[in-house]
Amino acid sequence: MKILLSTLHAKYVHNSLALPCLAAACQGLEGVTAVIREFTVNEPSDHLLRALVNEEADVAAFSCYIWNITETLKLAADLKQIRPETFIILGGPEASFGVFELMTRHPAIDCVVRGEGEETFRELIACLAGSAGGRDLLEHVSSGITCRAGEDIVASPDRTVIKELDCIPSPFSAGLADLAKPLVYYETSRGCPFSCAFCMSSLDREVRSFTMERIRCDLGILMDRGVQTVKFVDRTFNYSATRANDIWAIILEENRTSRFHFEIAADLLTEENFRLLRRVPPGIFRFEIGIQSGEDETLQRVGRRSDLARLFANVRRLRDETGVVVHLDLVAGLPGEDFPGFLRSLQQLIDLLYCGDNRRGEQFHIQVELLKVLKGSPMRKIAAEENYAFSGAPPYRVLRTPWLSFTEICRIDSISRLIDLIINSGRFQTVLAQTATARPLSAFFSAAGDYWNNAGHSAGLSQSALFETLWRFAVDYLPEPELEGFRDALCFDLCLAEYPSVTKLPGFFKGKGCVQKGNTREDNAAYMQKLEIPPGSRVRSFRHGFDRDFLSTPWENGPAEFLFVYISAPGRGLRVEVMKV
Ligand code: SF4
């Protein structure tokens, strides 16, 4: 019997952990072969259907999430029409809730595996390989499935969670995970000790960990193979500070070239954690830290236990004492938070990044997400009580709350996209640090979001158009005395982002009238000798004067001239070096 395990990712770079785990769980079943096929939601549906049909599988199992459920259901229906004999199974968080309704509306679906999949899926496949169907399935698979029995839809009870995670076969040891992708997902634990109402992980409070031997072995495979980025999907990786330190110590000892991404609760970090984190080379660890809201009352209303004062203090310590890259998350639309409250929350995050005129943003990202009122999450009950409006279709995004109008939700959405373009792109660090010295950046982003919306700009501006648009917004928004400082910083950022072609300098650059002298190859040669330039590189340089020394800490007022050197080579991208001359 051939099983096809498939999913549709949001982006090509993503990689499935669930499918290799299910394939590993089915290893050793007599007469069963499994193939994994991963696609993206953006691929043409006829191409996807052809690929699925060509597999000629007896069983097709799909891993379902909010970003792929609509397309998956359509594909499953089409597949069933062409191959009625294929038994179609759905699993994953988006299939595990509201199953009766889902199966009633989608007759192509033969069975849904609810909750944690490995044990249930193995039993189900063993049963199908022995040709059981209908009510017989329920007899053999005693928990965790909903299936059809004639005209009826029948369900077995929920399965209890797997207590000893080591009994789940390793997809890495079995060679079933695609380690060539730039991002490989990996888990060392399941469950979360916290219970935030908007999160599906709040339903799985029983935290279980693989043993340290198993973790050492799996991680060893990933590091030996030189996986580019290992993304830990543990819901709160450092729920135990000692366990986190033990795993980080393994990485410090054995890592070669990989980078590692963890979701952590920053308020749980301990002195021992910091002692170890100070030894991690810069840029190797990335921490995703959910702040969600800076308002205590809002956090309490969704049952989120966070010590915000300790959390912010520890993020500052990560910034000042370690080379960890920090990614801070906010969720907009939580109960009790209005638009000014959202801006206050955002400002608290920004204050962690831009202190004084130092450019500290390189190490930080901010992500603002609109609340999703997920199926099966406790947030659904709160939303009903508080009269929320949210989309009935995945991803169930909030549309209005008693505290935020639809217009304010749209404004927050624009701010979120601008934060991505302006903070997370890393291309405007000088401008941001400069602007933060005079005004709260949350107000700047709020006004910029409105400007972008009114001008009808999309997120897809070219780099030069983005610089020009930001300048036009600044002319509208900033008082005259601030404008020159903004222009100076914007010119510096432009020089860091790309080689400014002298014949195509943007308007704000041309108008500056700065001093440019000694810009011959010979003048610059002495400076460029200090740089390591790989053979075969293309090297260009640009020399320019500014009103401040942006390389000093703190910035010094007064004329300063810099040489920007642009080094590029096929496959290596662009490297920009800057030095004072
Ligand atoms: S938001 Fe984070 S801390 Fe809260 S329940 Fe979900 S995973 Fe756990």
XYZ file of C-alpha atoms and ligand atoms in Angstrom:
589
model
C 0.000 0.000 0.000
C 1.388 3.394 -0.981
C 0.831 6.400 1.301
C 1.326 9.899 0.009
C 2.122 12.417 2.762
C 1.674 15.956 1.578
C 1.304 19.566 2.660
C 1.196 23.039 1.169
C 3.636 25.490 2.726
C 3.133 29.244 2.874
C 6.609 29.747 1.357
C 9.100 27.560 -0.496
C 11.696 27.984 2.252
C 9.444 26.213 4.777
C 9.899 22.574 5.545
C 7.588 20.032 7.154
C 8.461 18.307 10.411
C 5.071 16.581 10.726
C 5.326 14.576 7.494
C 8.731 12.968 8.166
C 7.542 12.192 11.723
C 4.474 10.389 10.334
C 6.571 8.567 7.713
C 9.000 7.470 10.452
C 6.076 6.304 12.589
C 4.904 4.024 9.758
C 8.288 2.437 9.137
C 8.267 -1.338 9.508
C 4.584 -1.755 8.606
C 4.456 -4.674 6.238
C 3.632 -3.826 2.645
C 3.479 -0.074 3.331
C 5.596 2.498 1.492
C 5.421 6.226 2.169
C 6.409 9.180 -0.017
C 6.557 12.792 1.083
C 5.616 15.564 -1.352
C 5.792 19.176 -0.226
C 4.379 22.072 -2.233
C 3.491 25.711 -1.663
C 0.063 27.332 -1.673
C 1.213 29.633 -4.468
C 1.722 26.872 -7.034
C -0.966 26.583 -9.733
C -3.666 24.160 -8.544
C -3.654 22.131 -11.783
C 0.074 21.515 -11.318
C -0.510 20.397 -7.718
C -3.358 18.098 -8.680
C -1.337 16.498 -11.484
C 1.545 15.858 -9.094
C -0.779 14.211 -6.549
C -2.615 12.085 -9.120
C 0.684 10.925 -10.648
C 1.689 9.388 -7.331
C -1.138 6.811 -7.718
C -1.304 6.526 -3.940
C -3.741 4.295 -2.088
C -3.815 6.750 0.801
C -3.254 10.513 0.633
C -2.688 12.303 3.944
C -2.545 16.092 4.200
C -1.150 18.209 7.015
C -3.516 21.168 7.490
C -2.875 24.660 8.859
C -4.656 28.014 8.601
C -2.590 29.003 5.563
C -3.370 25.897 3.507
C -6.735 24.455 4.591
C -8.806 26.145 1.854
C -6.504 25.016 -0.962
C -6.046 21.552 0.594
C -9.799 20.902 0.733
C -10.148 21.922 -2.910
C -7.261 19.643 -3.935
C -8.640 16.748 -1.906
C -12.054 17.117 -3.583
C -10.469 17.134 -7.066
C -8.219 14.188 -6.239
C -11.221 12.175 -5.054
C -13.040 12.840 -8.318
C -10.135 11.540 -10.361
C -9.125 8.701 -8.027
C -12.172 7.730 -5.915
C -10.218 4.735 -4.651
C -7.672 6.953 -2.827
C -8.435 7.097 0.906
C -8.010 10.731 2.004
C -6.894 11.632 5.512
C -6.486 15.095 7.032
C -4.527 15.971 10.148
C -2.921 18.991 11.789
C -4.287 21.846 13.903
C -6.719 23.159 11.300
C -8.361 19.757 10.858
C -8.548 18.786 14.512
C -11.437 21.059 15.551
C -14.956 21.232 14.151
C -14.374 17.847 12.504
C -18.023 16.790 12.077
C -18.828 20.033 10.291
C -15.696 19.729 8.138
C -16.465 16.158 7.086
C -20.124 16.952 6.466
C -19.219 19.812 4.146
C -16.386 17.945 2.415
C -17.419 14.432 1.406
C -14.007 13.753 -0.188
C -12.444 13.464 3.255
C -12.528 9.873 4.493
C -10.891 10.332 7.867
C -9.411 12.992 10.163
C -6.616 12.282 12.623
C -7.173 14.555 15.616
C -4.430 15.835 17.890
C -0.942 14.359 18.153
C -0.604 12.172 15.072
C 2.158 9.573 15.185
C 0.538 6.744 17.184
C -2.917 7.259 15.717
C -1.586 7.458 12.174
C 0.458 4.265 12.505
C -2.559 2.367 13.858
C -4.768 3.779 11.118
C -2.365 2.870 8.313
C -1.843 -0.629 9.772
C -5.584 -1.029 9.780
C -6.034 0.254 6.212
C -3.204 -1.995 5.009
C -5.214 -4.873 6.451
C -8.214 -3.514 4.494
C -10.378 -2.499 7.438
C -12.732 0.408 6.797
C -15.812 2.123 8.221
C -16.759 1.064 11.738
C -13.943 -1.492 11.678
C -11.524 1.414 11.712
C -12.965 2.569 15.019
C -12.544 -0.911 16.465
C -8.859 -0.968 15.566
C -8.016 2.699 16.087
C -9.497 3.205 19.502
C -8.782 6.925 19.831
C -7.957 10.066 17.873
C -9.908 9.573 14.606
C -13.142 10.683 13.011
C -14.179 8.698 9.929
C -17.124 7.644 7.792
C -19.194 4.523 8.334
C -21.661 4.390 5.456
C -23.699 7.604 5.661
C -22.577 8.290 9.214
C -19.627 10.229 10.556
C -18.260 8.460 13.604
C -15.530 9.392 16.058
C -13.352 7.635 18.589
C -12.479 9.448 21.848
C -9.538 11.868 22.009
C -6.164 10.202 22.371
C -4.127 10.963 25.465
C -0.850 12.699 24.699
C 2.308 10.659 24.160
C 4.069 10.756 27.527
C 7.438 9.306 26.524
C 8.397 11.291 23.455
C 11.438 9.084 22.774
C 9.059 6.370 21.604
C 8.368 8.532 18.531
C 10.895 7.349 15.916
C 13.369 10.017 14.852
C 12.768 11.232 11.286
C 16.380 12.487 11.259
C 17.955 9.119 12.147
C 15.651 7.513 9.590
C 16.904 9.925 6.910
C 13.357 11.066 6.142
C 13.728 14.810 6.714
C 14.854 17.071 3.865
C 17.987 18.634 5.351
C 18.950 20.453 2.148
C 16.365 23.183 2.734
C 17.676 26.411 4.294
C 15.314 26.040 7.268
C 14.783 22.755 9.124
C 12.174 22.492 11.876
C 13.034 20.511 14.959
C 11.322 19.901 18.305
C 12.762 18.900 21.650
C 9.505 19.194 23.597
C 5.752 19.331 23.168
C 3.154 21.316 25.103
C 3.351 24.661 26.891
C 3.038 25.403 30.612
C 1.147 28.634 29.851
C -2.436 29.176 28.787
C -2.774 32.211 26.541
C -6.354 32.215 25.270
C -5.444 33.119 21.669
C -2.984 30.239 21.227
C -3.679 26.603 20.355
C -0.728 25.480 22.469
C -2.689 26.561 25.545
C -4.743 23.371 25.050
C -1.697 21.179 25.615
C -0.518 22.114 29.105
C 1.382 18.900 29.756
C 4.951 19.695 28.743
C 6.976 16.679 27.685
C 10.597 16.573 26.575
C 12.666 14.156 24.543
C 15.562 12.839 26.604
C 18.914 14.602 26.404
C 20.454 11.536 24.652
C 17.846 11.678 21.900
C 18.228 15.462 21.557
C 22.039 15.166 21.356
C 21.708 12.523 18.669
C 19.149 14.399 16.506
C 20.891 17.744 16.881
C 24.208 16.066 16.054
C 22.765 14.911 12.721
C 21.518 18.413 11.905
C 24.810 20.079 12.842
C 26.934 17.446 11.062
C 24.928 17.963 7.911
C 25.502 21.735 8.166
C 21.803 22.652 8.135
C 21.695 26.401 7.551
C 19.065 27.258 10.189
C 17.545 24.906 12.753
C 14.221 26.294 13.921
C 13.083 24.830 17.237
C 9.299 24.614 17.272
C 9.104 24.054 21.043
C 6.349 26.329 22.262
C 8.360 27.760 25.177
C 11.847 26.373 24.692
C 13.170 27.587 28.058
C 10.244 26.420 30.241
C 13.054 24.723 32.148
C 16.137 26.944 32.407
C 18.407 23.976 33.153
C 17.165 21.962 30.210
C 17.610 25.001 27.914
C 21.174 25.467 29.142
C 21.983 21.781 28.582
C 20.812 21.981 24.962
C 22.567 25.303 24.327
C 25.752 23.779 25.767
C 25.504 20.866 23.276
C 25.199 23.384 20.453
C 28.152 25.431 21.728
C 30.293 22.290 21.869
C 29.333 20.692 18.585
C 28.022 23.315 16.177
C 29.919 23.900 12.968
C 28.074 26.348 10.747
C 24.382 26.239 11.677
C 22.216 28.987 13.146
C 19.432 28.296 15.644
C 16.045 29.876 16.223
C 14.159 29.436 19.530
C 10.835 30.688 20.887
C 11.514 31.671 24.470
C 9.893 33.422 27.425
C 12.456 36.120 28.240
C 11.189 36.559 31.810
C 12.266 32.964 32.544
C 15.936 33.523 31.638
C 18.303 32.975 34.564
C 21.853 34.075 35.457
C 23.103 30.638 34.325
C 21.379 31.170 30.976
C 23.033 34.565 30.548
C 26.451 33.142 31.515
C 26.138 30.667 28.662
C 24.506 33.034 26.175
C 27.401 35.475 26.512
C 29.598 32.738 24.983
C 27.423 32.253 21.888
C 29.033 33.827 18.791
C 27.042 36.826 17.470
C 24.203 35.995 15.114
C 24.192 32.236 15.779
C 21.139 32.294 18.073
C 17.861 34.040 17.290
C 15.234 34.344 20.022
C 11.603 34.904 19.180
C 10.052 36.529 22.231
C 6.291 36.987 22.478
C 5.451 40.228 24.272
C 1.946 40.303 22.698
C 0.934 43.432 24.644
C 2.697 45.861 26.956
C -0.512 46.298 28.979
C -0.734 44.076 32.061
C -4.514 44.180 32.151
C -4.788 42.956 28.565
C -2.417 40.085 29.249
C -4.435 39.107 32.301
C -7.653 39.065 30.284
C -6.218 36.419 27.964
C -4.702 34.425 30.828
C -1.122 35.198 29.813
C 1.250 35.123 32.742
C 4.202 37.397 31.950
C 6.375 39.401 34.283
C 6.717 42.345 31.888
C 9.244 44.284 33.993
C 11.549 41.272 34.185
C 10.919 40.428 30.533
C 11.941 43.913 29.325
C 14.954 43.942 31.654
C 16.111 40.605 30.235
C 15.624 41.737 26.630
C 17.852 44.738 27.452
C 20.427 42.328 28.845
C 20.255 40.201 25.689
C 20.847 43.406 23.718
C 23.740 44.634 25.824
C 25.477 41.450 26.957
C 25.008 38.936 24.132
C 25.096 38.592 20.362
C 21.655 36.963 20.251
C 19.358 38.318 17.529
C 15.997 39.164 19.081
C 12.642 39.023 17.380
C 9.819 40.616 19.413
C 6.168 39.799 18.730
C 3.055 41.866 19.395
C -0.535 40.749 18.841
C -2.996 43.553 18.071
C -6.690 43.147 18.887
C -6.439 41.579 22.338
C -9.167 42.472 24.865
C -8.905 45.899 26.477
C -6.237 47.319 24.145
C -7.348 50.316 22.077
C -5.346 52.156 19.397
C -3.406 54.408 21.818
C -2.808 51.305 23.959
C -1.419 49.470 20.926
C 0.914 52.408 20.190
C 2.063 52.340 23.837
C 2.844 48.623 23.529
C 4.722 49.212 20.274
C 6.681 52.083 21.822
C 7.797 49.866 24.695
C 9.310 47.454 22.162
C 10.888 50.241 20.147
C 12.428 51.692 23.319
C 14.327 48.433 23.672
C 15.869 48.917 20.237
C 16.687 52.560 19.853
C 18.267 54.086 22.896
C 19.932 57.474 22.388
C 21.566 57.880 18.992
C 23.173 54.455 18.874
C 22.163 52.186 16.053
C 21.009 49.143 18.000
C 18.328 47.951 15.642
C 20.465 45.542 13.581
C 20.058 42.923 16.267
C 16.274 43.318 16.543
C 13.114 42.603 14.634
C 9.560 43.519 15.581
C 6.577 41.635 14.277
C 3.063 42.965 14.723
C 0.357 40.430 13.979
C -3.368 40.978 13.988
C -5.158 38.627 16.361
C -6.414 35.399 14.815
C -9.449 33.977 16.577
C -8.454 30.355 16.002
C -10.860 27.427 15.861
C -10.762 25.513 19.131
C -8.891 28.265 21.022
C -10.344 29.779 24.234
C -10.250 33.142 22.431
C -13.402 32.070 20.566
C -15.365 32.219 23.835
C -13.905 35.622 24.773
C -14.691 36.899 21.261
C -18.319 35.785 21.604
C -18.662 37.377 25.052
C -17.054 40.644 23.968
C -18.866 40.846 20.647
C -15.755 40.662 18.438
C -16.069 40.608 14.661
C -13.625 38.262 12.941
C -13.384 36.592 9.589
C -15.160 33.241 9.398
C -12.549 31.970 6.921
C -8.949 31.047 7.738
C -6.861 32.689 9.130
C -9.844 34.045 11.158
C -8.378 37.538 11.441
C -9.945 40.043 13.794
C -12.053 42.709 12.041
C -13.357 44.785 14.955
C -13.193 44.679 18.728
C -14.988 46.775 21.365
C -11.690 48.699 21.607
C -10.577 48.893 17.955
C -12.679 49.947 14.963
C -12.154 48.292 11.578
C -10.370 51.480 10.424
C -7.961 51.254 13.369
C -7.323 47.578 12.600
C -6.422 48.594 9.022
C -4.111 51.306 10.392
C -2.347 48.735 12.558
C -2.004 46.462 9.530
C -0.262 49.287 7.624
C 2.010 49.977 10.590
C 2.898 46.284 10.679
C 3.910 46.274 7.005
C 5.961 49.450 7.447
C 7.746 48.014 10.460
C 8.785 45.127 8.250
C 10.036 47.441 5.513
C 11.700 50.000 7.727
C 12.815 48.267 10.937
C 13.153 44.590 10.013
C 14.794 45.194 6.645
C 17.712 46.736 8.559
C 18.060 49.398 5.840
C 17.032 52.428 7.880
C 18.902 52.039 11.139
C 20.454 55.521 11.063
C 17.169 57.217 10.164
C 15.355 55.370 12.946
C 17.988 56.127 15.551
C 17.995 59.778 14.439
C 14.192 60.114 14.526
C 13.957 58.374 17.895
C 16.052 61.132 19.482
C 13.260 63.664 18.841
C 9.935 61.786 18.981
C 8.365 58.419 19.802
C 8.836 56.136 16.818
C 5.381 54.628 17.415
C 3.873 58.040 16.497
C 6.192 58.206 13.465
C 4.995 54.787 12.274
C 1.374 55.646 12.945
C 1.628 58.789 10.780
C 3.704 56.967 8.131
C 1.084 54.185 7.958
C -1.655 56.757 7.268
C 0.541 58.498 4.671
C 1.252 55.190 2.908
C -2.444 54.289 2.875
C -3.580 57.679 1.617
C -0.935 57.630 -1.125
C -2.012 54.102 -2.102
C 1.489 52.664 -1.729
C 1.813 48.915 -1.508
C 4.467 46.970 0.391
C 6.114 46.096 -2.925
C 8.054 49.330 -3.492
C 11.534 49.089 -4.990
C 14.367 50.074 -2.695
C 14.903 53.461 -4.323
C 11.135 54.180 -4.339
C 11.026 53.297 -0.646
C 13.787 55.803 0.183
C 12.081 58.500 -1.924
C 8.657 57.829 -0.339
C 10.085 57.964 3.144
C 11.665 61.306 2.340
C 8.386 62.715 0.948
C 6.600 61.559 4.091
C 9.267 63.189 6.282
C 8.865 66.504 4.411
C 5.127 66.345 5.227
C 5.483 65.158 8.783
C 8.643 66.492 10.408
C 9.135 70.088 11.510
C 11.792 72.006 9.548
C 14.538 71.851 12.226
C 14.386 68.025 12.258
C 14.322 67.635 8.515
C 18.010 68.244 7.793
C 19.063 65.684 10.378
C 16.625 63.194 8.846
C 18.001 63.872 5.353
C 21.601 63.399 6.528
C 20.708 60.058 8.168
C 18.658 58.934 5.147
C 21.618 59.644 2.814
C 23.891 57.614 5.094
C 21.441 54.672 5.074
C 21.126 54.882 1.296
C 24.915 54.656 0.939
C 24.875 51.570 3.175
C 22.035 49.940 1.229
C 23.306 50.300 -2.344
C 25.916 51.917 -4.539
C 24.514 55.405 -5.155
C 24.988 55.904 -8.858
C 26.143 59.514 -9.247
C 23.993 59.998 -12.351
C 20.830 58.698 -10.631
C 21.010 60.147 -7.141
C 17.571 60.632 -5.550
C 16.222 64.157 -5.106
C 16.863 64.337 -1.370
C 20.502 63.349 -1.965
C 21.178 65.838 -4.740
C 19.824 68.751 -2.781
C 22.224 68.227 0.065
C 25.203 69.950 -1.539
C 27.758 68.205 0.618
C 31.492 68.288 0.114
C 32.872 65.567 -2.111
C 36.573 65.583 -2.668
C 39.522 63.279 -3.160
C 37.391 60.609 -4.767
C 39.890 59.125 -7.159
C 40.956 55.497 -7.236
C 44.390 56.489 -5.905
C 42.964 58.538 -3.018
C 40.877 55.630 -1.868
C 43.410 52.869 -2.478
C 45.154 53.294 0.876
C 41.860 52.866 2.755
C 40.750 49.913 0.671
C 43.990 48.069 1.352
C 42.690 47.506 4.885
C 39.796 45.423 3.551
C 39.727 41.733 2.795
C 38.551 41.543 -0.780
C 38.123 38.026 -2.202
C 39.706 37.516 -5.631
C 37.275 37.937 -8.525
C 35.121 40.467 -6.657
C 33.659 43.561 -8.249
C 34.644 46.586 -6.142
C 33.171 50.074 -6.334
C 33.509 53.001 -3.964
C 31.672 56.180 -3.098
C 32.938 58.982 -0.914
C 30.629 61.463 0.698
C 30.425 64.120 3.401
C 27.827 64.219 6.202
C 26.901 66.610 9.012
C 27.645 64.058 11.726
C 30.024 61.234 12.421
C 27.599 58.326 12.338
C 30.349 55.849 13.133
C 31.227 57.332 16.514
C 29.376 56.428 19.709
C 27.585 58.657 20.508
C 27.380 60.463 17.168
C 29.529 63.576 16.982
C 28.205 66.723 15.374
C 30.348 68.388 12.724
C 31.399 67.472 9.196
C 32.524 63.892 8.649
C 33.527 62.234 5.410
C 33.117 58.517 4.729
C 34.288 56.077 2.107
C 31.736 53.389 1.234
C 33.130 50.315 -0.495
C 30.805 47.920 -2.337
C 32.182 44.426 -2.805
C 30.159 41.911 -4.778
C 30.759 38.539 -6.357
C 28.436 35.928 -7.867
C 26.794 33.884 -5.109
C 28.117 36.090 -2.322
C 25.761 39.067 -2.553
C 26.756 42.621 -1.787
C 29.015 43.540 1.138
C 29.273 47.209 2.064
C 32.188 48.489 4.144
C 32.272 52.027 5.468
C 35.195 53.940 6.951
C 35.887 57.480 7.997
C 38.411 59.314 5.799
S 1.432 32.075 23.304
Fe 3.358 31.035 23.809
S 3.375 30.972 26.060
Fe 1.239 31.356 25.450
S 0.283 29.327 25.336
Fe 1.032 29.850 23.287
S 3.053 28.937 23.156
Fe 2.493 29.008 25.319
